[in-house]
Structure formats: C-alpha cells, structure tokens
PDB file of C-alpha atoms in Angstrom:
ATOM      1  CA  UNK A   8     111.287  65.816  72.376  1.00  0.00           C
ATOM      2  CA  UNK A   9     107.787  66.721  73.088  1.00  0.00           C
ATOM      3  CA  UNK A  10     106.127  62.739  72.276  1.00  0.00           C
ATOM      4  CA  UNK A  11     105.380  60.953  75.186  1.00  0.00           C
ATOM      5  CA  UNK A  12     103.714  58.080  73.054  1.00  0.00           C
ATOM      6  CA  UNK A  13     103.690  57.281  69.185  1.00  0.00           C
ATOM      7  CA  UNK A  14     106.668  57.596  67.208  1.00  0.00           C
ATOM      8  CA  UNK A  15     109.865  54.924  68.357  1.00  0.00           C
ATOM      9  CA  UNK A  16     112.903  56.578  70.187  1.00  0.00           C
ATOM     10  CA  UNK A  17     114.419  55.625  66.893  1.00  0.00           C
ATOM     11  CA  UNK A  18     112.281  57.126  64.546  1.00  0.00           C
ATOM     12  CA  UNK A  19     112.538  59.877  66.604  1.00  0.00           C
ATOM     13  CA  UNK A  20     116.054  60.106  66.043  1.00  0.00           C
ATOM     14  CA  UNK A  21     115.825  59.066  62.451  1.00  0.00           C
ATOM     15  CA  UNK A  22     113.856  62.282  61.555  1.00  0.00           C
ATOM     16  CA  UNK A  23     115.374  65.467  59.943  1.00  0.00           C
ATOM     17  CA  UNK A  24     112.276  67.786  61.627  1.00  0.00           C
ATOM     18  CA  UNK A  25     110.605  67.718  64.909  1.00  0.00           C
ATOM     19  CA  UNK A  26     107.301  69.706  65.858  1.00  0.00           C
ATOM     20  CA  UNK A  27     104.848  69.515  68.307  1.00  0.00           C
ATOM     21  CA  UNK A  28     101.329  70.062  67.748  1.00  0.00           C
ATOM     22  CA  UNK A  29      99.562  71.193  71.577  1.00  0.00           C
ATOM     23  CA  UNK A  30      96.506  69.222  72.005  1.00  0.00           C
ATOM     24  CA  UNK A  31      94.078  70.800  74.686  1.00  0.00           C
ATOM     25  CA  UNK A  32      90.677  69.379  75.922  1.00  0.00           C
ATOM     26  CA  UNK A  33      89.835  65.546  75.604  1.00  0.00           C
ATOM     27  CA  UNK A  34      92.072  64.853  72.848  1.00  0.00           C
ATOM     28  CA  UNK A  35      95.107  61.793  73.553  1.00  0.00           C
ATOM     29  CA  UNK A  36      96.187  61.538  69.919  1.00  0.00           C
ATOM     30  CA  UNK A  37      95.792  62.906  66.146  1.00  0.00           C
ATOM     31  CA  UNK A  38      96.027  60.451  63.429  1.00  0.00           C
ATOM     32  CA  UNK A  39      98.732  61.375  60.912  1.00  0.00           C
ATOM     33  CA  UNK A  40      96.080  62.852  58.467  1.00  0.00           C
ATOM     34  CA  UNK A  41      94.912  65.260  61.118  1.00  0.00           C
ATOM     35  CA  UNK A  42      98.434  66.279  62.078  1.00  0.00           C
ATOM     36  CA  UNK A  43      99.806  66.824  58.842  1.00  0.00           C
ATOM     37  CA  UNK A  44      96.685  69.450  58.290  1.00  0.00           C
ATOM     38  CA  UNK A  45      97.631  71.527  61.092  1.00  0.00           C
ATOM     39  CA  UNK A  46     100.640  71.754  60.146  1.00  0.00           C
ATOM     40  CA  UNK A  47     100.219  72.649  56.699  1.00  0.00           C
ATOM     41  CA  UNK A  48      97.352  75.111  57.796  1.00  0.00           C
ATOM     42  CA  UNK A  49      99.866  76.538  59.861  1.00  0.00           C
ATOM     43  CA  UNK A  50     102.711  76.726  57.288  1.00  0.00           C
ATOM     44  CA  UNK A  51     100.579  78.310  55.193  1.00  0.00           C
ATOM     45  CA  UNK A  52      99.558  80.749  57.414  1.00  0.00           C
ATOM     46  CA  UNK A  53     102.804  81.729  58.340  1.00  0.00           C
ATOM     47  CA  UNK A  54     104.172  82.362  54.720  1.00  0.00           C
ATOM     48  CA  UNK A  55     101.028  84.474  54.174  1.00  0.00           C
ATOM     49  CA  UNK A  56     101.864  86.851  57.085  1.00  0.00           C
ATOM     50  CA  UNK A  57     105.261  87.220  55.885  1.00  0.00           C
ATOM     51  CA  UNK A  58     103.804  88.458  52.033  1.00  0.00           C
TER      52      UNK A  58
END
C-alpha cells in the first residue's frame, strides 16, 4: 500500500480499489474532495486518449 497515514489497516483491506495519488511540494494530505478530482480528471483523461 502506498498510505502511510489516513485510511485504517482495515479499511485498507476492506476496499475493492487502491490508488495512489503522488503529492510533491508542501502538501501532507488531500481531503477526499480534492482526491476524488484527480482522480476523475485523470480517468477522464485516460478514456479520452484511448477515443
């Protein structure tokens, strides 16, 4: 697993996906909000290429 902090060990274990989002600079932590837009930006982007 890529968390260090956050999620339990068991929700970890709980959940069907896994991703890890780098975080470079200053940044500790993205709220759930934050996260779930880079990943959708990036899901997105992805289909798109495939098209």
């Amino acid at each position: 697993m890529c968390f260090h902090s956050g999620i339990s060990e068991e929700a970890g274990q709980l959940a069907d996906l896994h991703c890890c989002i780098p975080m470079m600079g200053m940044v500790d932590s993205f709220n759930v909000s934050v996260a779930a837009g880079i990943i959708m930006h990036h899901a997105v982007r992805d289909r798109s290429a495939r098209l």
